[in-house]
mmCIF file of C-alpha atoms in Angstrom:
data_model
loop_
_atom_site.group_PDB
_atom_site.id
_atom_site.type_symbol
_atom_site.label_atom_id
_atom_site.label_comp_id
_atom_site.label_asym_id
_atom_site.label_seq_id
_atom_site.Cartn_x
_atom_site.Cartn_y
_atom_site.Cartn_z
ATOM 1 C CA UNK A 1385 -17.372 91.552 3.528
ATOM 2 C CA UNK A 1386 -15.118 89.700 5.919
ATOM 3 C CA UNK A 1387 -16.370 88.915 9.371
ATOM 4 C CA UNK A 1388 -13.966 89.257 12.251
ATOM 5 C CA UNK A 1389 -13.426 86.595 14.875
ATOM 6 C CA UNK A 1390 -14.496 87.281 18.411
ATOM 7 C CA UNK A 1391 -11.433 87.303 20.550
ATOM 8 C CA UNK A 1392 -11.605 88.289 24.225
ATOM 9 C CA UNK A 1393 -9.194 91.155 23.932
ATOM 10 C CA UNK A 1394 -10.054 94.612 22.569
ATOM 11 C CA UNK A 1395 -8.603 96.876 19.959
ATOM 12 C CA UNK A 1396 -8.311 94.475 17.098
ATOM 13 C CA UNK A 1397 -10.167 92.310 14.845
ATOM 14 C CA UNK A 1398 -8.789 88.976 13.911
ATOM 15 C CA UNK A 1399 -8.694 87.186 10.710
ATOM 16 C CA UNK A 1400 -6.960 84.038 9.771
ATOM 17 C CA UNK A 1401 -3.817 86.028 8.883
ATOM 18 C CA UNK A 1402 -3.572 88.329 11.920
ATOM 19 C CA UNK A 1403 -4.843 87.011 15.222
ATOM 20 C CA UNK A 1404 -2.910 89.133 17.690
ATOM 21 C CA UNK A 1405 -2.495 92.926 17.994
ATOM 22 C CA UNK A 1406 0.847 93.584 19.616
ATOM 23 C CA UNK A 1407 1.249 96.693 21.709
ATOM 24 C CA UNK A 1408 -2.419 97.093 22.434
ATOM 25 C CA UNK A 1409 -4.117 96.687 25.808
ATOM 26 C CA UNK A 1410 -6.310 93.651 25.880
ATOM 27 C CA UNK A 1411 -9.953 94.607 26.408
ATOM 28 C CA UNK A 1412 -13.301 93.069 25.715
ATOM 29 C CA UNK A 1413 -14.731 94.200 22.385
ATOM 30 C CA UNK A 1414 -17.971 94.293 20.559
ATOM 31 C CA UNK A 1415 -17.873 93.114 17.010
ATOM 32 C CA UNK A 1416 -20.068 94.163 14.213
ATOM 33 C CA UNK A 1417 -19.668 93.900 10.560
ATOM 34 C CA UNK A 1418 -16.076 94.954 9.958
ATOM 35 C CA UNK A 1419 -15.912 97.396 12.967
ATOM 36 C CA UNK A 1420 -14.009 96.881 16.186
ATOM 37 C CA UNK A 1421 -15.155 99.138 18.975
ATOM 38 C CA UNK A 1422 -13.913 99.476 22.507
ATOM 39 C CA UNK A 1423 -16.136 97.977 25.157
ATOM 40 C CA UNK A 1424 -17.268 99.901 28.222
ATOM 41 C CA UNK A 1425 -14.874 100.105 31.123
ATOM 42 C CA UNK A 1426 -17.056 97.856 33.186
ATOM 43 C CA UNK A 1427 -16.298 95.200 30.698
ATOM 44 C CA UNK A 1428 -12.635 95.875 30.640
ATOM 45 C CA UNK A 1429 -10.437 93.512 32.700
ATOM 46 C CA UNK A 1430 -6.799 92.621 32.580
ATOM 47 C CA UNK A 1431 -6.185 88.947 31.935
ATOM 48 C CA UNK A 1432 -4.038 87.130 34.481
ATOM 49 C CA UNK A 1433 -2.382 83.945 33.806
ATOM 50 C CA UNK A 1434 -2.658 81.339 36.560
ATOM 51 C CA UNK A 1435 0.091 78.835 37.056
ATOM 52 C CA UNK A 1436 -1.217 75.249 37.337
ATOM 53 C CA UNK A 1437 -0.191 73.570 40.518
ATOM 54 C CA UNK A 1438 -0.726 69.833 41.141
ATOM 55 C CA UNK A 1439 -2.772 68.914 44.148
ATOM 56 C CA UNK A 1440 -0.506 67.302 46.731
ATOM 57 C CA UNK A 1441 -1.719 64.218 48.607
ATOM 58 C CA UNK A 1442 -0.197 63.491 51.989
ATOM 59 C CA UNK A 1443 2.102 60.474 52.067
ATOM 60 C CA UNK A 1444 0.275 58.997 55.021
ATOM 61 C CA UNK A 1445 -2.998 58.940 53.070
ATOM 62 C CA UNK A 1446 -1.281 57.304 50.066
ATOM 63 C CA UNK A 1447 0.274 54.607 52.223
ATOM 64 C CA UNK A 1448 -3.043 53.968 53.927
ATOM 65 C CA UNK A 1449 -4.783 53.605 50.575
ATOM 66 C CA UNK A 1450 -2.147 51.132 49.335
ATOM 67 C CA UNK A 1451 -2.296 49.052 52.497
ATOM 68 C CA UNK A 1452 -6.079 48.995 52.328
ATOM 69 C CA UNK A 1453 -5.961 47.782 48.734
ATOM 70 C CA UNK A 1454 -3.510 45.010 49.670
ATOM 71 C CA UNK A 1455 -5.630 43.908 52.571
ATOM 72 C CA UNK A 1456 -8.716 43.845 50.436
ATOM 73 C CA UNK A 1457 -6.838 41.752 47.844
ATOM 74 C CA UNK A 1458 -5.598 39.265 50.458
ATOM 75 C CA UNK A 1459 -8.928 38.965 52.260
ATOM 76 C CA UNK A 1460 -10.991 38.551 49.160
ATOM 77 C CA UNK A 1461 -12.133 34.913 48.605
ATOM 78 C CA UNK A 1462 -10.279 33.130 45.870
ATOM 79 C CA UNK A 1463 -12.127 31.117 43.364
ATOM 80 C CA UNK A 1464 -11.755 27.350 43.830
ATOM 81 C CA UNK A 1465 -11.737 24.633 41.217
ATOM 82 C CA UNK A 1466 -14.691 24.890 38.831
ATOM 83 C CA UNK A 1467 -15.992 21.469 39.892
ATOM 84 C CA UNK A 1468 -16.066 22.212 43.644
ATOM 85 C CA UNK A 1469 -19.006 24.051 45.191
ATOM 86 C CA UNK A 1470 -19.040 25.377 48.765
ATOM 87 C CA UNK A 1471 -22.445 26.044 50.295
ATOM 88 C CA UNK A 1472 -23.360 27.549 53.648
ATOM 89 C CA UNK A 1473 -21.289 28.629 56.622
ATOM 90 C CA UNK A 1474 -20.020 25.817 58.812
ATOM 91 C CA UNK A 1475 -17.706 25.539 61.761
ATOM 92 C CA UNK A 1476 -14.682 23.338 60.976
ATOM 93 C CA UNK A 1477 -13.816 20.830 63.697
ATOM 94 C CA UNK A 1478 -11.177 18.231 64.476
ATOM 95 C CA UNK A 1479 -12.418 15.134 66.255
ATOM 96 C CA UNK A 1480 -11.149 11.763 67.542
ATOM 97 C CA UNK A 1481 -13.040 8.541 66.921
ATOM 98 C CA UNK A 1482 -12.199 5.554 69.159
ATOM 99 C CA UNK A 1483 -13.037 2.047 68.050
ATOM 100 C CA UNK A 1484 -13.085 -0.380 71.028
ATOM 101 C CA UNK A 1485 -14.532 -3.769 71.835
ATOM 102 C CA UNK A 1486 -17.587 -2.064 73.334
ATOM 103 C CA UNK A 1487 -18.540 -0.053 70.221
ATOM 104 C CA UNK A 1488 -17.046 -2.311 67.565
ATOM 105 C CA UNK A 1489 -20.481 -2.997 66.048
ATOM 106 C CA UNK A 1490 -21.332 0.748 65.882
ATOM 107 C CA UNK A 1491 -20.434 2.477 62.621
ATOM 108 C CA UNK A 1492 -18.567 5.762 63.146
ATOM 109 C CA UNK A 1493 -19.754 8.824 61.187
ATOM 110 C CA UNK A 1494 -17.534 11.490 59.551
ATOM 111 C CA UNK A 1495 -19.084 14.889 58.678
ATOM 112 C CA UNK A 1496 -18.096 16.151 55.241
ATOM 113 C CA UNK A 1497 -19.075 19.292 53.280
ATOM 114 C CA UNK A 1498 -18.700 20.500 49.717
ATOM 115 C CA UNK A 1499 -15.317 22.080 49.085
ATOM 116 C CA UNK A 1500 -13.964 21.266 52.564
ATOM 117 C CA UNK A 1501 -11.044 18.757 52.527
ATOM 118 C CA UNK A 1502 -11.256 16.197 55.340
ATOM 119 C CA UNK A 1503 -8.117 14.365 56.501
ATOM 120 C CA UNK A 1504 -8.727 10.993 58.203
ATOM 121 C CA UNK A 1505 -5.650 9.913 60.173
ATOM 122 C CA UNK A 1506 -4.992 6.485 61.745
ATOM 123 C CA UNK A 1507 -2.669 5.686 64.635
ATOM 124 C CA UNK A 1508 -2.091 2.231 63.211
ATOM 125 C CA UNK A 1509 -0.684 1.766 59.700
ATOM 126 C CA UNK A 1510 -3.235 1.030 56.993
ATOM 127 C CA UNK A 1511 -3.191 -0.607 53.565
ATOM 128 C CA UNK A 1512 -3.551 2.264 51.060
ATOM 129 C CA UNK A 1513 -4.533 -0.086 48.233
ATOM 130 C CA UNK A 1514 -7.468 -1.475 50.259
ATOM 131 C CA UNK A 1515 -9.263 1.865 50.793
ATOM 132 C CA UNK A 1516 -12.780 1.625 49.266
ATOM 133 C CA UNK A 1517 -15.035 4.720 48.817
ATOM 134 C CA UNK A 1518 -18.604 3.825 47.820
ATOM 135 C CA UNK A 1519 -19.304 7.051 45.851
ATOM 136 C CA UNK A 1520 -22.183 6.121 43.577
ATOM 137 C CA UNK A 1521 -23.223 9.746 42.992
ATOM 138 C CA UNK A 1522 -19.720 10.911 41.935
ATOM 139 C CA UNK A 1523 -19.572 13.517 44.699
ATOM 140 C CA UNK A 1524 -15.926 13.142 45.706
ATOM 141 C CA UNK A 1525 -12.677 13.915 43.942
ATOM 142 C CA UNK A 1526 -10.205 10.989 43.670
ATOM 143 C CA UNK A 1527 -9.178 9.762 47.122
ATOM 144 C CA UNK A 1528 -5.573 10.358 48.242
ATOM 145 C CA UNK A 1529 -4.336 7.662 50.651
ATOM 146 C CA UNK A 1530 -1.036 6.923 52.355
ATOM 147 C CA UNK A 1531 0.018 4.455 55.062
ATOM 148 C CA UNK A 1532 -1.244 6.771 57.807
ATOM 149 C CA UNK A 1533 -3.979 9.031 56.390
ATOM 150 C CA UNK A 1534 -6.720 9.536 53.813
ATOM 151 C CA UNK A 1535 -7.800 12.858 52.223
ATOM 152 C CA UNK A 1536 -11.449 13.249 51.162
ATOM 153 C CA UNK A 1537 -12.570 16.261 49.038
ATOM 154 C CA UNK A 1538 -16.323 16.367 48.241
ATOM 155 C CA UNK A 1539 -17.390 18.496 45.260
ATOM 156 C CA UNK A 1540 -20.703 19.362 46.917
ATOM 157 C CA UNK A 1541 -22.753 18.523 49.982
ATOM 158 C CA UNK A 1542 -24.127 15.009 50.330
ATOM 159 C CA UNK A 1543 -27.860 14.589 50.073
ATOM 160 C CA UNK A 1544 -29.936 13.732 53.100
ATOM 161 C CA UNK A 1545 -31.003 10.415 51.699
ATOM 162 C CA UNK A 1546 -27.669 9.460 50.106
ATOM 163 C CA UNK A 1547 -25.387 6.999 51.905
ATOM 164 C CA UNK A 1548 -21.642 6.997 51.280
ATOM 165 C CA UNK A 1549 -19.312 4.589 53.052
ATOM 166 C CA UNK A 1550 -15.547 4.499 53.457
ATOM 167 C CA UNK A 1551 -13.957 1.117 54.237
ATOM 168 C CA UNK A 1552 -10.365 0.953 55.492
ATOM 169 C CA UNK A 1553 -8.251 -2.121 56.216
ATOM 170 C CA UNK A 1554 -5.482 -1.803 58.757
ATOM 171 C CA UNK A 1555 -2.079 -3.437 58.239
ATOM 172 C CA UNK A 1556 -2.993 -6.172 60.742
ATOM 173 C CA UNK A 1557 -6.161 -7.072 58.823
ATOM 174 C CA UNK A 1558 -8.723 -5.190 60.954
ATOM 175 C CA UNK A 1559 -11.560 -3.765 58.779
ATOM 176 C CA UNK A 1560 -12.870 -0.350 59.858
ATOM 177 C CA UNK A 1561 -16.136 0.808 58.173
ATOM 178 C CA UNK A 1562 -16.992 4.548 58.252
ATOM 179 C CA UNK A 1563 -20.109 6.473 57.097
ATOM 180 C CA UNK A 1564 -19.831 9.872 55.404
ATOM 181 C CA UNK A 1565 -22.661 12.382 55.931
ATOM 182 C CA UNK A 1566 -23.340 16.154 55.673
ATOM 183 C CA UNK A 1567 -24.888 18.184 58.476
ATOM 184 C CA UNK A 1568 -25.872 21.869 58.187
ATOM 185 C CA UNK A 1569 -23.713 23.664 60.740
ATOM 186 C CA UNK A 1570 -20.375 21.866 60.965
ATOM 187 C CA UNK A 1571 -17.827 19.804 59.060
ATOM 188 C CA UNK A 1572 -14.806 17.736 60.033
ATOM 189 C CA UNK A 1573 -11.547 19.159 58.748
ATOM 190 C CA UNK A 1574 -9.582 16.397 60.545
ATOM 191 C CA UNK A 1575 -10.555 13.061 62.131
ATOM 192 C CA UNK A 1576 -8.145 10.891 64.203
ATOM 193 C CA UNK A 1577 -9.232 7.225 64.253
ATOM 194 C CA UNK A 1578 -7.866 5.149 67.149
ATOM 195 C CA UNK A 1579 -8.549 1.410 66.900
ATOM 196 C CA UNK A 1580 -7.977 -0.103 70.361
ATOM 197 C CA UNK A 1581 -9.318 -3.655 70.178
ATOM 198 C CA UNK A 1582 -8.298 -6.344 72.674
ATOM 199 C CA UNK A 1583 -10.636 -9.321 72.523
ATOM 200 C CA UNK A 1584 -11.636 -8.685 68.900
ATOM 201 C CA UNK A 1585 -8.127 -7.855 67.736
ATOM 202 C CA UNK A 1586 -6.519 -10.280 65.221
ATOM 203 C CA UNK A 1587 -3.504 -12.287 66.292
ATOM 204 C CA UNK A 1588 -1.187 -10.150 64.130
ATOM 205 C CA UNK A 1589 -2.328 -6.840 65.629
ATOM 206 C CA UNK A 1590 0.000 -4.805 67.836
ATOM 207 C CA UNK A 1591 -2.436 -4.986 70.748
ATOM 208 C CA UNK A 1592 -2.612 -8.785 70.640
ATOM 209 C CA UNK A 1593 1.148 -9.111 70.329
ATOM 210 C CA UNK A 1594 1.668 -6.775 73.267
ATOM 211 C CA UNK A 1595 -0.831 -8.760 75.371
ATOM 212 C CA UNK A 1596 0.875 -12.038 74.438
ATOM 213 C CA UNK A 1597 4.331 -10.653 75.248
ATOM 214 C CA UNK A 1598 3.120 -9.331 78.608
ATOM 215 C CA UNK A 1599 1.607 -12.721 79.458
ATOM 216 C CA UNK A 1600 4.800 -14.575 78.543
ATOM 217 C CA UNK A 1601 6.859 -12.097 80.588
ATOM 218 C CA UNK A 1602 4.596 -12.650 83.578
ATOM 219 C CA UNK A 1603 4.867 -16.435 83.240
ATOM 220 C CA UNK A 1604 8.652 -16.206 82.978
ATOM 221 C CA UNK A 1605 8.891 -14.034 86.082
ATOM 222 C CA UNK A 1606 6.681 -16.481 87.950
ATOM 223 C CA UNK A 1607 8.871 -19.429 86.864
ATOM 224 C CA UNK A 1608 12.011 -17.594 87.980
ATOM 225 C CA UNK A 1609 10.496 -16.744 91.316
ATOM 226 C CA UNK A 1610 9.322 -20.286 91.945
ATOM 227 C CA UNK A 1611 12.292 -22.092 90.426
ATOM 228 C CA UNK A 1612 13.602 -23.579 93.646
ATOM 229 C CA UNK A 1613 10.205 -24.284 95.121
ATOM 230 C CA UNK A 1614 9.005 -25.828 91.864
ATOM 231 C CA UNK A 1615 11.876 -28.352 91.894
ATOM 232 C CA UNK A 1616 11.067 -29.353 95.421
ATOM 233 C CA UNK A 1617 7.410 -29.672 94.488
ATOM 234 C CA UNK A 1618 8.227 -31.942 91.578
ATOM 235 C CA UNK A 1619 10.325 -34.209 93.786
ATOM 236 C CA UNK A 1620 7.465 -34.354 96.261
ATOM 237 C CA UNK A 1621 5.128 -35.321 93.442
ATOM 238 C CA UNK A 1622 7.468 -38.129 92.398
ATOM 239 C CA UNK A 1623 7.527 -39.449 95.935
ATOM 240 C CA UNK A 1624 3.742 -39.508 96.011
ATOM 241 C CA UNK A 1625 3.654 -41.544 92.793
ATOM 242 C CA UNK A 1626 5.852 -44.334 94.180
ATOM 243 C CA UNK A 1627 4.565 -47.645 95.539
ATOM 244 C CA UNK A 1628 5.721 -47.771 99.171
ATOM 245 C CA UNK A 1629 5.526 -51.555 99.179
ATOM 246 C CA UNK A 1630 8.200 -51.872 96.481
ATOM 247 C CA UNK A 1631 11.924 -51.329 97.070
ATOM 248 C CA UNK A 1632 13.259 -47.991 95.851
ATOM 249 C CA UNK A 1633 16.675 -47.305 94.406
ATOM 250 C CA UNK A 1634 18.576 -44.169 95.306
ATOM 251 C CA UNK A 1635 21.898 -44.443 93.621
ATOM 252 C CA UNK A 1636 24.784 -42.286 92.439
ATOM 253 C CA UNK A 1637 27.979 -43.579 90.892
ATOM 254 C CA UNK A 1638 30.900 -42.286 88.876
ATOM 255 C CA UNK A 1639 31.193 -42.925 85.141
ATOM 256 C CA UNK A 1640 34.505 -41.261 84.405
ATOM 257 C CA UNK A 1641 34.455 -41.350 80.626
ATOM 258 C CA UNK A 1642 36.459 -38.627 78.891
ATOM 259 C CA UNK A 1643 36.951 -37.863 75.171
ATOM 260 C CA UNK A 1644 37.901 -35.084 72.793
ATOM 261 C CA UNK A 1645 35.989 -34.636 69.540
ATOM 262 C CA UNK A 1646 35.411 -31.687 67.210
ATOM 263 C CA UNK A 1647 37.597 -29.499 69.436
ATOM 264 C CA UNK A 1648 35.263 -30.232 72.357
ATOM 265 C CA UNK A 1649 36.461 -31.842 75.563
ATOM 266 C CA UNK A 1650 33.569 -34.047 76.759
ATOM 267 C CA UNK A 1651 33.488 -35.858 80.114
ATOM 268 C CA UNK A 1652 30.673 -38.091 81.367
ATOM 269 C CA UNK A 1653 31.045 -37.673 85.115
ATOM 270 C CA UNK A 1654 28.195 -39.173 87.131
ATOM 271 C CA UNK A 1655 24.803 -40.851 86.879
ATOM 272 C CA UNK A 1656 21.966 -40.507 89.434
ATOM 273 C CA UNK A 1657 19.122 -43.017 89.775
ATOM 274 C CA UNK A 1658 15.978 -42.101 91.701
ATOM 275 C CA UNK A 1659 12.277 -42.932 91.355
ATOM 276 C CA UNK A 1660 12.710 -44.951 88.161
ATOM 277 C CA UNK A 1661 14.710 -42.334 86.234
ATOM 278 C CA UNK A 1662 18.392 -41.848 85.572
ATOM 279 C CA UNK A 1663 20.105 -38.482 85.341
ATOM 280 C CA UNK A 1664 23.366 -38.340 83.412
ATOM 281 C CA UNK A 1665 25.756 -35.439 84.220
ATOM 282 C CA UNK A 1666 28.110 -34.369 81.388
ATOM 283 C CA UNK A 1667 30.589 -31.478 81.156
ATOM 284 C CA UNK A 1668 31.724 -29.880 77.927
ATOM 285 C CA UNK A 1669 34.627 -27.526 77.222
ATOM 286 C CA UNK A 1670 34.820 -25.629 73.946
ATOM 287 C CA UNK A 1671 38.466 -25.445 72.826
ATOM 288 C CA UNK A 1672 37.774 -23.811 69.491
ATOM 289 C CA UNK A 1673 39.133 -20.249 69.714
ATOM 290 C CA UNK A 1674 36.695 -18.764 67.176
ATOM 291 C CA UNK A 1675 33.422 -20.757 67.065
ATOM 292 C CA UNK A 1676 30.579 -21.044 69.553
ATOM 293 C CA UNK A 1677 28.913 -24.405 70.142
ATOM 294 C CA UNK A 1678 25.175 -24.763 70.767
ATOM 295 C CA UNK A 1679 23.426 -28.059 71.599
ATOM 296 C CA UNK A 1680 20.393 -28.937 69.517
ATOM 297 C CA UNK A 1681 19.416 -32.127 71.333
ATOM 298 C CA UNK A 1682 20.997 -35.351 72.745
ATOM 299 C CA UNK A 1683 20.250 -38.900 71.588
ATOM 300 C CA UNK A 1684 20.675 -42.049 73.682
ATOM 301 C CA UNK A 1685 20.550 -45.682 72.589
ATOM 302 C CA UNK A 1686 21.198 -49.042 74.332
ATOM 303 C CA UNK A 1687 23.068 -51.865 72.649
ATOM 304 C CA UNK A 1688 23.083 -55.514 73.718
ATOM 305 C CA UNK A 1689 22.765 -58.933 72.143
ATOM 306 C CA UNK A 1690 23.667 -57.526 68.760
ATOM 307 C CA UNK A 1691 20.745 -55.079 68.783
ATOM 308 C CA UNK A 1692 20.461 -51.329 69.288
ATOM 309 C CA UNK A 1693 17.386 -49.824 70.921
ATOM 310 C CA UNK A 1694 16.663 -46.120 71.216
ATOM 311 C CA UNK A 1695 16.175 -44.863 74.734
ATOM 312 C CA UNK A 1696 13.660 -42.055 75.155
ATOM 313 C CA UNK A 1697 15.180 -38.914 76.545
ATOM 314 C CA UNK A 1698 12.609 -37.476 78.962
ATOM 315 C CA UNK A 1699 14.338 -34.130 79.460
ATOM 316 C CA UNK A 1700 17.664 -32.350 79.125
ATOM 317 C CA UNK A 1701 19.083 -29.043 80.302
ATOM 318 C CA UNK A 1702 22.347 -27.286 79.581
ATOM 319 C CA UNK A 1703 23.837 -24.313 81.387
ATOM 320 C CA UNK A 1704 24.872 -22.082 79.698
ATOM 321 C CA UNK A 1705 22.820 -22.724 76.560
ATOM 322 C CA UNK A 1706 25.485 -21.282 74.253
ATOM 323 C CA UNK A 1707 29.051 -22.474 74.778
ATOM 324 C CA UNK A 1708 31.549 -19.729 73.855
ATOM 325 C CA UNK A 1709 35.226 -20.461 73.120
ATOM 326 C CA UNK A 1710 37.279 -21.567 76.163
ATOM 327 C CA UNK A 1711 34.174 -21.929 78.314
ATOM 328 C CA UNK A 1712 32.747 -24.955 80.126
ATOM 329 C CA UNK A 1713 29.097 -26.010 80.395
ATOM 330 C CA UNK A 1714 27.110 -28.637 82.299
ATOM 331 C CA UNK A 1715 24.571 -30.924 80.673
ATOM 332 C CA UNK A 1716 21.999 -33.194 82.378
ATOM 333 C CA UNK A 1717 20.216 -35.886 80.316
ATOM 334 C CA UNK A 1718 17.211 -37.571 81.991
ATOM 335 C CA UNK A 1719 15.841 -40.991 80.843
ATOM 336 C CA UNK A 1720 14.023 -43.975 82.259
ATOM 337 C CA UNK A 1721 16.235 -46.365 84.169
ATOM 338 C CA UNK A 1722 16.752 -49.698 82.359
ATOM 339 C CA UNK A 1723 15.518 -52.880 84.104
ATOM 340 C CA UNK A 1724 17.722 -54.339 86.808
ATOM 341 C CA UNK A 1725 20.292 -56.937 85.713
ATOM 342 C CA UNK A 1726 20.590 -55.732 82.124
ATOM 343 C CA UNK A 1727 24.141 -55.619 80.797
ATOM 344 C CA UNK A 1728 23.479 -53.085 78.072
ATOM 345 C CA UNK A 1729 26.000 -50.477 77.070
ATOM 346 C CA UNK A 1730 24.867 -47.051 75.943
ATOM 347 C CA UNK A 1731 25.734 -44.672 73.150
ATOM 348 C CA UNK A 1732 25.349 -40.925 73.737
ATOM 349 C CA UNK A 1733 25.252 -38.467 70.851
ATOM 350 C CA UNK A 1734 25.294 -34.654 71.221
ATOM 351 C CA UNK A 1735 24.121 -32.923 68.034
ATOM 352 C CA UNK A 1736 25.146 -29.336 67.318
ATOM 353 C CA UNK A 1737 22.452 -26.833 66.320
ATOM 354 C CA UNK A 1738 22.874 -25.591 62.754
ATOM 355 C CA UNK A 1739 26.290 -27.190 62.531
ATOM 356 C CA UNK A 1740 28.244 -30.401 61.983
ATOM 357 C CA UNK A 1741 30.342 -30.562 65.185
ATOM 358 C CA UNK A 1742 28.586 -33.640 66.605
ATOM 359 C CA UNK A 1743 29.899 -35.742 69.502
ATOM 360 C CA UNK A 1744 29.458 -39.539 69.751
ATOM 361 C CA UNK A 1745 30.373 -41.598 72.824
ATOM 362 C CA UNK A 1746 30.066 -45.404 72.620
ATOM 363 C CA UNK A 1747 30.332 -48.126 75.235
ATOM 364 C CA UNK A 1748 29.043 -46.176 78.202
ATOM 365 C CA UNK A 1749 28.277 -48.284 81.251
ATOM 366 C CA UNK A 1750 25.431 -46.574 83.056
#
């Protein structure tokens, strides 16, 4: 006996060879052994096929979901290097540390934290090769240093009892020691170090050089302001040094010696004698069309009796200092007046600075 399959439509039995009964109304059936009977009308129902329709999602909702996913992806914390550990929530700050003469002996402290890079910047140039980090516990990654800044990256927080120092040498030789420490609630993301030493600054430092230049400028301004009065004061001082009981010589006479050497026209014009000193006035004209002449120093010697004796030049001044082509300058050479009655003749030499255009005048009667 062959058992029929239970299909949800009436009027037929189904076997493996005939599963559908064309032309018959589909009804629910009750199956028994080999018999197919019609089901009651209450069981009878016409099958209706339903078309599947996809559920539509508003575009605004889709866009909102995509934007939310992107924002979540951007805002999610990214994993750092495996050897860097960040612990706790800290406020990141940028500070300025000033090193002055008053706090030079105080060691400045920089706050570092695990996983937080700290950039230490200097207003003065530093020596990158001289940066020393005393990291005995191997807490920091390798230090990155340039001529103006240092980057510190600790792998983890420093212990309370651990002491880590950073020593930096400026380009002028100033040594700046710094202490690195960890505090619970904040960390330095940037530190500007300003070294403003005056009395403790080395001679090569910018501060010392500026102070020296300012002092020299002030002295020069004072000399220019008192130039005329200073000359009068010096003459007054010379008068005070003289012995009033001895006769004094105040003399001026013409020399009138003229010569041309090394494309220079040299003329010894006059000599003045006062208070035991002689002042020789010389004019020079540079007739070289392309080269400038600069005086290094004059030399004076006295000859007599077959001997030559050097005469000490007390002072000399030339105006202008540099003699350009086709220009004329004045030169004054001061020396001690020889004793009265001597018949010595003098030799005057004018030596060029960094050159070989030297002038030599013999047989001067001064």
